[in-house]
CSV table of C-alpha atoms and ligand atoms in Angstrom, one decimal:
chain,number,residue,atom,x,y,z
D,1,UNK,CA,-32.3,119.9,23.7
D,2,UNK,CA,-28.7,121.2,24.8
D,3,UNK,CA,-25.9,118.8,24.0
D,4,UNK,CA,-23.3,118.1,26.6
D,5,UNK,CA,-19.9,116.7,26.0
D,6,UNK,CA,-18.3,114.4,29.0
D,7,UNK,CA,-15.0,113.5,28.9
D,8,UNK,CA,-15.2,110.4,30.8
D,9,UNK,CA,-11.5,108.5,31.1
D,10,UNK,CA,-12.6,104.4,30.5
D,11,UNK,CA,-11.1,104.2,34.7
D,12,UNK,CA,-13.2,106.9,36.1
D,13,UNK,CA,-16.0,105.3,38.5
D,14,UNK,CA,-18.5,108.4,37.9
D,15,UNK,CA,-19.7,107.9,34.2
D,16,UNK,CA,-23.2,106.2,36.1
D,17,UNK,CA,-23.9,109.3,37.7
D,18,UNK,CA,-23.7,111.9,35.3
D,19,UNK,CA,-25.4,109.6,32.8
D,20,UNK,CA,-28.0,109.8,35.1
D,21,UNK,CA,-28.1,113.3,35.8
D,22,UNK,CA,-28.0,114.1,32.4
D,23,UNK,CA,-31.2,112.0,31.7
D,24,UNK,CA,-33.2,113.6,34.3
D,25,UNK,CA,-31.7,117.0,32.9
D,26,UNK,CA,-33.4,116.0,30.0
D,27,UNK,CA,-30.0,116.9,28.0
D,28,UNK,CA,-28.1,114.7,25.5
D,29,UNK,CA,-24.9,113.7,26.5
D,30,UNK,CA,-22.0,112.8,23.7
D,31,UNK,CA,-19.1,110.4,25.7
D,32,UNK,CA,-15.7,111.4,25.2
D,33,UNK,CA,-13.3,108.9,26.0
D,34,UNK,CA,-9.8,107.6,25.0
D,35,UNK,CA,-10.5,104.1,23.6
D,36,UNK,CA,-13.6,103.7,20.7
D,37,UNK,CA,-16.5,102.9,22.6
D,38,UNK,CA,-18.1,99.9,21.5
D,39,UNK,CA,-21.4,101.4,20.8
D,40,UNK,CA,-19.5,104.0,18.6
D,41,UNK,CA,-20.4,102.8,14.9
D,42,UNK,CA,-24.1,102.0,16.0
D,43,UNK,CA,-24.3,105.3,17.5
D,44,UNK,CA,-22.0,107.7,16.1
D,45,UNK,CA,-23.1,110.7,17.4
D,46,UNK,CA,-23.2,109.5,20.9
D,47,UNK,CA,-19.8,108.4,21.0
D,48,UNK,CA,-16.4,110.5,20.5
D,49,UNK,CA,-12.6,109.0,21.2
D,50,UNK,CA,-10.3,111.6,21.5
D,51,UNK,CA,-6.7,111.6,22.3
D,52,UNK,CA,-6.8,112.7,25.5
D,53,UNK,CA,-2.9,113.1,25.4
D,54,UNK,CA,-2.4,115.3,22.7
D,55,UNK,CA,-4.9,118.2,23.2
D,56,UNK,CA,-4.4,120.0,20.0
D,57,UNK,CA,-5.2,116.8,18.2
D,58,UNK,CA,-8.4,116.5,20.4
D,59,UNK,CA,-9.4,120.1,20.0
D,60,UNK,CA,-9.6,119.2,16.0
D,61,UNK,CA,-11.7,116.0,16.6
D,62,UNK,CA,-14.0,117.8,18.9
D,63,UNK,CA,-14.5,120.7,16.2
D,64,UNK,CA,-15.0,118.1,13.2
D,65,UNK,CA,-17.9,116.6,15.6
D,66,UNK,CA,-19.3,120.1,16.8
D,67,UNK,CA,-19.6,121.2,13.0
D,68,UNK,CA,-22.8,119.2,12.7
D,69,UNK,CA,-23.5,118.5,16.2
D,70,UNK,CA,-23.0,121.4,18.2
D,71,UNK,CA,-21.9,121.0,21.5
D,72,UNK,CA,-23.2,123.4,24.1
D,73,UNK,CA,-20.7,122.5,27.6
D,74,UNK,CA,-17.7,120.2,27.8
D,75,UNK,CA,-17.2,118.8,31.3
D,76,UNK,CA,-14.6,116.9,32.5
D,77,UNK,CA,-14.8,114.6,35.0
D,78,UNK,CA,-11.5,113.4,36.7
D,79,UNK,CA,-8.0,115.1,37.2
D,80,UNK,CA,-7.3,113.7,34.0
D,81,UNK,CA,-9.8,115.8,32.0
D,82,UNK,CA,-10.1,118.7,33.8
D,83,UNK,CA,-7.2,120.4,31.3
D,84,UNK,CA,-8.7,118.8,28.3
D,85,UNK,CA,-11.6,120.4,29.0
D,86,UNK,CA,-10.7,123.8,29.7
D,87,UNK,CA,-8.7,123.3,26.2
D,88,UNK,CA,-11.8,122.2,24.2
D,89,UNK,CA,-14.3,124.5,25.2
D,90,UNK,CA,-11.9,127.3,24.5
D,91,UNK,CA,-11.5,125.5,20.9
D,92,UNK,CA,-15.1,125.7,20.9
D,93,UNK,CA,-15.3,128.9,22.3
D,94,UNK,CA,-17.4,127.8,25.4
D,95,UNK,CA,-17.3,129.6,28.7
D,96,UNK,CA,-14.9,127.3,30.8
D,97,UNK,CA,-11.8,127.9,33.8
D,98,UNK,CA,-9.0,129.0,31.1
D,99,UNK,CA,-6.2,126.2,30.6
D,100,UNK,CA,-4.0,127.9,32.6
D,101,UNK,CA,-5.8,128.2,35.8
D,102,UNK,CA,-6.8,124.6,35.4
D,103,UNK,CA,-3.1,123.3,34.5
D,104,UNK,CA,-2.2,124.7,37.7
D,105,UNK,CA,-4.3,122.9,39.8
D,106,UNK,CA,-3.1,119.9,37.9
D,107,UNK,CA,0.7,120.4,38.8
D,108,UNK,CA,1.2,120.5,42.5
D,109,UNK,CA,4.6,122.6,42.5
D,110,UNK,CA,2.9,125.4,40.1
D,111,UNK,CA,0.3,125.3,42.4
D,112,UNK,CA,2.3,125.8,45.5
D,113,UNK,CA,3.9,128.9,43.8
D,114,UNK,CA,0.7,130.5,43.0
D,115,UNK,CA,-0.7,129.8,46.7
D,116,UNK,CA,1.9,131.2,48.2
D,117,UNK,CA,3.1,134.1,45.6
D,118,UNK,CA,-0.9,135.4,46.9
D,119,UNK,CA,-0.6,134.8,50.8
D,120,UNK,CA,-2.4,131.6,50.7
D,121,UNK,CA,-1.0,129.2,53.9
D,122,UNK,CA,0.4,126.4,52.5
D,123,UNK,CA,3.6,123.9,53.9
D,124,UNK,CA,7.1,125.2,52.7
D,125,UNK,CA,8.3,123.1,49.8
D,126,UNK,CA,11.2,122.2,47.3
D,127,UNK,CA,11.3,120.8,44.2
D,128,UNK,CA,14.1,118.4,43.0
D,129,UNK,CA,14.2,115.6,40.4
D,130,UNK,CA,14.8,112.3,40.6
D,131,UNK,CA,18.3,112.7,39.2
D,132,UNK,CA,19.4,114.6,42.5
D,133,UNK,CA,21.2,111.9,44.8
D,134,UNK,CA,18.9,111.3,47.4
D,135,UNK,CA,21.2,110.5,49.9
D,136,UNK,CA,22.9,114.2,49.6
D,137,UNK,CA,19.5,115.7,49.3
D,138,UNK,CA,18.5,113.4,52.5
D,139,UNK,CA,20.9,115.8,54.9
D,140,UNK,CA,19.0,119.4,53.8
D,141,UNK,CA,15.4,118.2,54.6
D,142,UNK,CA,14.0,119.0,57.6
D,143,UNK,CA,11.7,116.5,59.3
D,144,UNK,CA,9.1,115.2,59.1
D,145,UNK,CA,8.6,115.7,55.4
D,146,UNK,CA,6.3,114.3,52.6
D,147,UNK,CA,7.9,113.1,49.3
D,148,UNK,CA,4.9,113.7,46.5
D,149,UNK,CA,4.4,113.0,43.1
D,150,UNK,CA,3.8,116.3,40.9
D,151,UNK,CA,0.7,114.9,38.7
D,152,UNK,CA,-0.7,111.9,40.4
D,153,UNK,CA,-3.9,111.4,42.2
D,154,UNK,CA,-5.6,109.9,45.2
D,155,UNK,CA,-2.7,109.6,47.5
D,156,UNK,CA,-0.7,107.4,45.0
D,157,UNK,CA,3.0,108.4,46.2
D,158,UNK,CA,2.8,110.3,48.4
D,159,UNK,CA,5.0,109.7,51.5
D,160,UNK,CA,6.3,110.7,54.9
D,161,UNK,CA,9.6,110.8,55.6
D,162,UNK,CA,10.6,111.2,59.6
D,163,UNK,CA,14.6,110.9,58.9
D,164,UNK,CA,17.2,110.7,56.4
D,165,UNK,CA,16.6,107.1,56.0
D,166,UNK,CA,13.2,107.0,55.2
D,167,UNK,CA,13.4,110.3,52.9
D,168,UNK,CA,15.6,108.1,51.0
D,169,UNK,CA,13.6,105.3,50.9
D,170,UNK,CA,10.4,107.3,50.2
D,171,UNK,CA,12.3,108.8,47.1
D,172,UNK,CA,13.4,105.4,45.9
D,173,UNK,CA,9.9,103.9,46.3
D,174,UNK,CA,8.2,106.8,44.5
D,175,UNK,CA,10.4,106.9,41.7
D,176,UNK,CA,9.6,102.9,41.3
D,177,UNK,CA,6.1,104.1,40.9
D,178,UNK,CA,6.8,107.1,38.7
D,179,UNK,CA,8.2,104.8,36.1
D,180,UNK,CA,5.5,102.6,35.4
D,181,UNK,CA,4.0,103.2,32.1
D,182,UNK,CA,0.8,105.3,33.0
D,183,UNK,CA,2.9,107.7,35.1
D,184,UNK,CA,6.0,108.0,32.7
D,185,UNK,CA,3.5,108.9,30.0
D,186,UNK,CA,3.1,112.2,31.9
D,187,UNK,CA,6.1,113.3,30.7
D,188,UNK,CA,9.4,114.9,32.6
D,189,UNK,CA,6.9,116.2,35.6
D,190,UNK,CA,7.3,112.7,36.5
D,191,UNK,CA,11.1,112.8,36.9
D,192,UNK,CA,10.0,115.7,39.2
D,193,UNK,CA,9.6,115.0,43.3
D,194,UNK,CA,7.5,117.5,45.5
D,195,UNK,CA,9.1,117.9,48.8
D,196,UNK,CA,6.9,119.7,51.4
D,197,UNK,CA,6.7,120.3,55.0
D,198,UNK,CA,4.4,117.6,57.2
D,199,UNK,CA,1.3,119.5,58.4
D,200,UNK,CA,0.2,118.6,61.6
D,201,UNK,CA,-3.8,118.9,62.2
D,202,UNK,CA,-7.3,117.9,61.3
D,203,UNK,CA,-7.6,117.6,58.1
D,204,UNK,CA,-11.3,118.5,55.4
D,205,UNK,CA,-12.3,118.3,52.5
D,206,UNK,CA,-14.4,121.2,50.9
D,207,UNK,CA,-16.4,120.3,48.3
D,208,UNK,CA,-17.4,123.9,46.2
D,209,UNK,CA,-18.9,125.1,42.9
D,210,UNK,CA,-17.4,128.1,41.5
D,211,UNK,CA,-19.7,130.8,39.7
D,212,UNK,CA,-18.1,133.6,38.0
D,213,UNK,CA,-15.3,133.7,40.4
D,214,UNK,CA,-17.5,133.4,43.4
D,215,UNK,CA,-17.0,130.4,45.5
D,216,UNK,CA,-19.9,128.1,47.0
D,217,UNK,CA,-19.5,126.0,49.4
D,218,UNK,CA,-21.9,122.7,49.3
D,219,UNK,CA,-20.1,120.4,51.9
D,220,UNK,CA,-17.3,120.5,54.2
D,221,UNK,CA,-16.6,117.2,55.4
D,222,UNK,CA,-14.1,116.1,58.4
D,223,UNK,CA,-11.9,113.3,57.9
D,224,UNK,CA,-12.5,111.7,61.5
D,225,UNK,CA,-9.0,109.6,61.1
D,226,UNK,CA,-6.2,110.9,61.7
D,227,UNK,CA,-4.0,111.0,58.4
D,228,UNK,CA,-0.4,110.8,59.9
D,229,UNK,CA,1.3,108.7,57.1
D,230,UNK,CA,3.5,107.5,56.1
D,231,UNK,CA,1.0,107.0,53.3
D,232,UNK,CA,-2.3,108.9,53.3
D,233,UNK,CA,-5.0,106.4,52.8
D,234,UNK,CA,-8.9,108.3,52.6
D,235,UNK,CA,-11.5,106.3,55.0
D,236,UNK,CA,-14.3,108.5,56.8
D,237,UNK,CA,-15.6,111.8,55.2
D,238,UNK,CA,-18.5,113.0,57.2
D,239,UNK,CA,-20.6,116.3,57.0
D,240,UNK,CA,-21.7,118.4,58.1
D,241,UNK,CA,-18.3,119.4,60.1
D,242,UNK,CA,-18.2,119.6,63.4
D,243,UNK,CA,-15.4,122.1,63.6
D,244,UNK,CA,-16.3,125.1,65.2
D,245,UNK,CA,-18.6,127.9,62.8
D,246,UNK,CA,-15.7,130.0,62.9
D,247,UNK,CA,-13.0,127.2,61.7
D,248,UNK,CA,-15.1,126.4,59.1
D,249,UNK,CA,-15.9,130.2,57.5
D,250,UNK,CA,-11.7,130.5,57.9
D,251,UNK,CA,-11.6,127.1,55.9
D,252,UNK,CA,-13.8,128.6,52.9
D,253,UNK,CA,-12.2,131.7,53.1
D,254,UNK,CA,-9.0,130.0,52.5
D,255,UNK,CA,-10.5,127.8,50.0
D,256,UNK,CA,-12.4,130.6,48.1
D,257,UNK,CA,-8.5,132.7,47.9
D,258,UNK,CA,-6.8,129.4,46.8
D,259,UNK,CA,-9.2,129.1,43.5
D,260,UNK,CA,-8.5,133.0,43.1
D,261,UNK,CA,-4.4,132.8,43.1
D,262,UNK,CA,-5.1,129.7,40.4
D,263,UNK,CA,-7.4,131.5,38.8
D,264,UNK,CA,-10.0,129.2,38.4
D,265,UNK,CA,-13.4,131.0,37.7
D,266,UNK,CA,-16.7,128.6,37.7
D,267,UNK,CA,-17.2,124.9,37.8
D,268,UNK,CA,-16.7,122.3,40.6
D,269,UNK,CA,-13.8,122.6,43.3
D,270,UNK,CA,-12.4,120.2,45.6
D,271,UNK,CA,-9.9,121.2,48.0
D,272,UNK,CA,-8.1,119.5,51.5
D,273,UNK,CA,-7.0,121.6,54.1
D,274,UNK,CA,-5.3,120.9,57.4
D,275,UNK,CA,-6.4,122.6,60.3
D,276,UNK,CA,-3.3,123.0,62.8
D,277,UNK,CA,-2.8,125.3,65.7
D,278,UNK,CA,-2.1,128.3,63.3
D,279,UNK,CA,-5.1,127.9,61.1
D,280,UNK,CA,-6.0,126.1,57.8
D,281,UNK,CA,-3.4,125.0,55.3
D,282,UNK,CA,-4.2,124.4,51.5
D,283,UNK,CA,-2.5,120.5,50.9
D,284,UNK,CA,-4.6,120.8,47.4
D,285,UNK,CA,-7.1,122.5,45.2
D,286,UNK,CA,-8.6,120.5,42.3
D,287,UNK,CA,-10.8,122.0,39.2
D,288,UNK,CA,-12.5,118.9,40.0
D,289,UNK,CA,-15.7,117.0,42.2
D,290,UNK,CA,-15.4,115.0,44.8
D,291,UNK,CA,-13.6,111.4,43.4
D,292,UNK,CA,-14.7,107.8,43.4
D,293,UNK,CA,-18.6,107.4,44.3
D,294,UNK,CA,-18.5,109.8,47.3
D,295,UNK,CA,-20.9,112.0,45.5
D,296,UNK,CA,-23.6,109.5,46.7
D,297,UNK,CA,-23.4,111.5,50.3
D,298,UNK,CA,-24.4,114.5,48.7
D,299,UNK,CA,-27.9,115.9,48.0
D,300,UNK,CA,-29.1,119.7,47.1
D,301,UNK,CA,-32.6,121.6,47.7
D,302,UNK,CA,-35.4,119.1,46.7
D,303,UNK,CA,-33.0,116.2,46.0
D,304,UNK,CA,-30.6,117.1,43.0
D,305,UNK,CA,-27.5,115.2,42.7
D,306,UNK,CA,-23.9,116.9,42.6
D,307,UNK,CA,-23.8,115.8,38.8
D,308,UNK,CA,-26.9,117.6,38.5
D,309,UNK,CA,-26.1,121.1,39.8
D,310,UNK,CA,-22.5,120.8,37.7
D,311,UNK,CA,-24.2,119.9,34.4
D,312,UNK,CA,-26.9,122.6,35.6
D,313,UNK,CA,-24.0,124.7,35.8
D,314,UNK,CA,-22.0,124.1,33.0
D,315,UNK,CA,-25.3,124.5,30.7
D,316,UNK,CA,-26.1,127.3,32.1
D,317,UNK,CA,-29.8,125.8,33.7
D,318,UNK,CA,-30.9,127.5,37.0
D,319,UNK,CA,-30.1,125.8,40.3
D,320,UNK,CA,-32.8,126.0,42.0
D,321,UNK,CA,-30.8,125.3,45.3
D,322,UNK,CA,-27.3,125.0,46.2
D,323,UNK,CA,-28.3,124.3,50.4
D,324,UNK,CA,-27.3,120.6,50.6
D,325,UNK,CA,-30.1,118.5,52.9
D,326,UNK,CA,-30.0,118.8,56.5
D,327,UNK,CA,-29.2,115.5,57.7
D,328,UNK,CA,-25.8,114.3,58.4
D,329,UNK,CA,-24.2,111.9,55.9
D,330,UNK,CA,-21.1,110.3,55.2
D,331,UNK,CA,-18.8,107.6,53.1
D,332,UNK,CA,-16.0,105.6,54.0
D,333,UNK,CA,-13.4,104.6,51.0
D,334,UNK,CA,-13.3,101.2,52.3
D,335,UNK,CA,-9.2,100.4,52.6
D,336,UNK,CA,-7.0,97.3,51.3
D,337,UNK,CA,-6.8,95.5,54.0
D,338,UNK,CA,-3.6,93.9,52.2
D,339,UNK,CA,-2.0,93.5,48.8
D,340,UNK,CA,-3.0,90.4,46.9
D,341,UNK,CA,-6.0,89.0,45.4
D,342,UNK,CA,-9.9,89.8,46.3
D,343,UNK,CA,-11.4,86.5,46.4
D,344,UNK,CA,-15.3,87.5,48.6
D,345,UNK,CA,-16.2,90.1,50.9
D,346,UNK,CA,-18.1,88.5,53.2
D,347,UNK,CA,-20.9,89.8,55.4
D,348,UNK,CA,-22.3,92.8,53.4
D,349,UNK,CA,-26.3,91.7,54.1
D,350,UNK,CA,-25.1,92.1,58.2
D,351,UNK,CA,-23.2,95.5,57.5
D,352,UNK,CA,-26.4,96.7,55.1
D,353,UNK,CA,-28.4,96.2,58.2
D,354,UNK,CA,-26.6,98.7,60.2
D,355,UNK,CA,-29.0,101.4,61.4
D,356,UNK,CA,-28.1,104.5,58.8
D,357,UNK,CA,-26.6,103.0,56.2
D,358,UNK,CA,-27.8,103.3,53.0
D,359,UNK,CA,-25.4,101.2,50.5
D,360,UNK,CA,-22.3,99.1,50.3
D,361,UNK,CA,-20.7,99.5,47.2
D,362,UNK,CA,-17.9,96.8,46.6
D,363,UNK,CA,-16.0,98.4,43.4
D,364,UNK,CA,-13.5,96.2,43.3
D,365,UNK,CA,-14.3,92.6,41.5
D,366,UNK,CA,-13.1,89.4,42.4
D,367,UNK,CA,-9.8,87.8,40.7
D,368,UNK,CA,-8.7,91.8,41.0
D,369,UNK,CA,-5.4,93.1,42.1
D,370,UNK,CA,-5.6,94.7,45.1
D,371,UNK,CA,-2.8,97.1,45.6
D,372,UNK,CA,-2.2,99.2,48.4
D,373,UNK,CA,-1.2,102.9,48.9
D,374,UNK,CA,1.6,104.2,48.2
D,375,UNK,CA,1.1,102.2,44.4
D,376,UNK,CA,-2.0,101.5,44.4
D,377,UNK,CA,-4.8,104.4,43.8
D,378,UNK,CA,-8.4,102.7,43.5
D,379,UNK,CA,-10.1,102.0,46.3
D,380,UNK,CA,-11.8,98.3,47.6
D,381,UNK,CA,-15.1,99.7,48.0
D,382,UNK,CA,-17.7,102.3,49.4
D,383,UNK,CA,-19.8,102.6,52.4
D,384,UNK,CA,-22.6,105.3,52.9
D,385,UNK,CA,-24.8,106.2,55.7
D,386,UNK,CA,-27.3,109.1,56.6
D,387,UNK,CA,-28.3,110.1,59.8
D,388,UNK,CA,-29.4,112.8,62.3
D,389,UNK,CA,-26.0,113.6,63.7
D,390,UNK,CA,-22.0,113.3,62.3
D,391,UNK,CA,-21.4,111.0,65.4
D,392,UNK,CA,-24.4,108.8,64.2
D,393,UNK,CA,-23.0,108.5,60.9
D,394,UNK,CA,-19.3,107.9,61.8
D,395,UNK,CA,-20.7,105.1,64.1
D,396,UNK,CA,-22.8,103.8,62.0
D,397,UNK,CA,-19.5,103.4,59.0
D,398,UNK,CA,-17.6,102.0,61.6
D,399,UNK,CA,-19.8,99.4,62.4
D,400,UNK,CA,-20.5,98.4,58.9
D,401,UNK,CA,-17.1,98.3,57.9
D,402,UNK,CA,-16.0,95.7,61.1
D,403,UNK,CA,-19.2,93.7,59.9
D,404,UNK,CA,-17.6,93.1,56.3
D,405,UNK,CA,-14.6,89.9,56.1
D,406,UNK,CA,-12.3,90.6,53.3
D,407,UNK,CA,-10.7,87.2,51.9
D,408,UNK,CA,-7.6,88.4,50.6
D,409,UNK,CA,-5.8,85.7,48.8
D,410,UNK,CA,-1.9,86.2,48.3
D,411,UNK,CA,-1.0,86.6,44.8
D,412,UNK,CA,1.1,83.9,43.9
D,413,UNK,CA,-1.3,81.7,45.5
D,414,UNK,CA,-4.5,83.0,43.7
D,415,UNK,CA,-2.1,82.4,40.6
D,416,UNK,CA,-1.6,79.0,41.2
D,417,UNK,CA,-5.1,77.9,41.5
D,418,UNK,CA,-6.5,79.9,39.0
A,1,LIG,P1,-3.3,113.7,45.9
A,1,LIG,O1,-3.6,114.7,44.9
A,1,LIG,O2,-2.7,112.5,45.2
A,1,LIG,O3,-4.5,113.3,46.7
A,1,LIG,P2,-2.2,115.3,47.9
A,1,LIG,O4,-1.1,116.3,47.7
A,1,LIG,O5,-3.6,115.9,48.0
A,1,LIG,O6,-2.1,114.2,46.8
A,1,LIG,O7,-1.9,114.5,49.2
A,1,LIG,C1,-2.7,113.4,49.6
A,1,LIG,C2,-2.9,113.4,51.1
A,1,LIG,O8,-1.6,113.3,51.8
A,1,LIG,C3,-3.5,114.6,51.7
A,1,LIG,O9,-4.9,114.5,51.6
A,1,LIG,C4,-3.0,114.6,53.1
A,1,LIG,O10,-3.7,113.7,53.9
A,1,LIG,C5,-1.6,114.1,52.9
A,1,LIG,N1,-0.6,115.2,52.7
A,1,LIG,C6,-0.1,115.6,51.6
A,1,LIG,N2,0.7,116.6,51.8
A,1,LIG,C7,0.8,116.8,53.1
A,1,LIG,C8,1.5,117.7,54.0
A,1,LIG,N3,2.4,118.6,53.5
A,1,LIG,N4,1.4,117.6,55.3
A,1,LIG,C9,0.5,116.7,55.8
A,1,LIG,N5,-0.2,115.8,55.1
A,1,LIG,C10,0.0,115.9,53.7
């Protein structure tokens, strides 16, 4: 039975469903994660904790375990394993994207050099630290702008600036967020600010599996709202795309050359690109799947589940099929309606019954924080539909979501009464 190592971080929300891919696959999975699992002593060769921060130190754990329990493919999951994992299966000596490529698509500014050292469209950008005076630096930007973090994920930090006064206060607000603990532990590329260009346009997200340097594409979704800023929150993906056939094969080209200038060579890709009146740009390319449970949109050949075809993949297993089905399907990242504290979301059975829509997948749990973008980077919830038509599905999410009543209370409040 081949033996798969996952490096699943104890925040990602996809451990489910490549536990259950893996199970179908009829392949035995070991978890990687950063804390001791709880089922570790019961079940030690199930169970791995690595330090995830210190990849040399990981690379020795992980050949300790593979010495009597060989480990066949290493995939990560998140951004925050995608590196680790390119650095333990060469330990291992496993085919994988090489560190390099992978480290790349990690740090935003390295990957805006490669882009556009090979031709790929991307915004013009600086880099400057958070040492620079912002006020002095506020005069040489052009506007509008966007003030990103280098290493963080899911929009958390990233801002548009339209004048000198909100570049400053853009800077100020990131750097609040670049100091909390999990984002200082990155290191200096989190005294480091991304300043780019604002890219008008459409914007898509194309979701890809790399094999031997050849680039697949398995969805291309349209983001149906518009993502103007000043902080880019993720709703609606739908897919197919209804951007014209020749949009889209300009989009994958573009895509396909972005993972070439990085280097990247097989395994999962998600990219965005904005679509303005001079063509796609590349905003990001990830060694990564699609995040949160969006995956659930997503179906190949006779019913195989994105976790499926990458552990397929990885192990080297045939795909039988990498044509996703024919019908149309989408997800909305439910937003925060407001910071504070989730007490009920009411009126899921009503948005359930919402002709196409499959599932409503409340993530968050109640007593939690809720904290919006630009700090805040997990999302309130999920909702999926399938249907025969885009438009039927981005209906049928919009309707669902005004049929759900978030009670929000504020946080001192919540505090009070327990
Ligand atoms: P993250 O990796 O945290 O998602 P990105 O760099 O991908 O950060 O930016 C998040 C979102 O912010 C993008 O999906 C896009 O909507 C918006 N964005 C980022 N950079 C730009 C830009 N230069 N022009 C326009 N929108 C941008």
């Amino acid at each position: 039975m081949p033996r798969v190592l996952l490096l699943l971080p104890t925040t990602t929300y996809r451990s489910g469903a490549f536990l259950e891919a893996a199970k179908g696959l009829g392949v035995e999975v070991v978890v990687a994660s950063e804390r001791p699992n709880v089922f570790q002593e019961a079940q030690p060769g199930r169970y791995l904790s690595l330090d995830f921060f210190n990849p040399d130190k990981a690379a020795r754990q992980a050949i300790d375990f593979a010495a009597t329990r060989p480990i066949d493919a290493i995939v990560g999951i998140d951004d925050a394993t995608t590196v680790l994992a390119a650095a333990l299966s060469a330990a291992l000596s496993l085919p994988h994207n090489s560190v390099a490529s992978t480290a790349a698509s990690r740090d935003k500014h390295q990957m805006r050099d490669l882009l556009s050292r090979d031709g790929v469209p991307v915004p013009s950008y600086v880099l400057r630290s958070l040492d620079d005076d912002p006020v002095r630096e506020a005069r040489r930007m052009v506007y509008p702008c966007v003030v990103k973090p280098l290493m963080l994920s899911a929009s958390r930090g990233v801002i548009r600036a339209d004048d000198e006064g909100q570049f400053v206060g853009a800077v100020r607000r990131l750097e609040a967020i670049l100091c909390t603990p999990d984002a200082a532990a990155l290191g200096d590329i989190a005294r480091q600010v991304l300043i780019e260009a604002f890219v008008p346009g459409r914007e898509v997200a194309l979701e890809g599996l790399l094999v031997r340097g050849e680039l697949h594409v398995l969805a291309l979704f349209d983001k149906p709202d518009p993502l103007d800023g000043p902080f880019f929150e993720e709703t609606i993906y739908v897919t197919p795309s209804r951007l014209p056939a020749a949009v889209q094969a300009e989009i994958a080209s573009c895509a396909a050359r972005a993972a070439r200038a990085l280097g990247l060579q097989d395994g999962p890709v998600h990219a965005e690109l904005r679509v303005g009146s001079r063509g796609p740009s590349v905003i990001e390319v990830a060694a990564r799947s699609i995040g949160g449970l969006c995956s659930r949109t997503l179906r190949f050949g006779t019913g195989l589940s994105l976790e499926e075809l990458i552990l397929r993949h990885a192990l080297g297993i045939g795909i039988p099929s990498l044509e996703r089905e024919r019908r149309a399907a989408g997800v909305m990242m439910i937003p925060i309606p407001r910071a504070g504290v989730l007490k009920e979301v009411r009126g899921q059975a009503e948005s359930r019954s919402v002709s196409g829509i499959e599932e409503i997948a409340i993530t968050a749990h109640p007593g939690e924080d809720l904290v919006p973008l630009p700090e805040g980077a997990r999302y309130l919830g999920f909702i999926f539909a399938r249907a025969e038509s885009p438009e039927r599905v981005e209906a049928a999410l919009r309707e669902a979501h005004r049929r759900l009543e978030f009670i929000v209370m504020p946080p001192r409040e919540a505090r009070g009464t327990g």
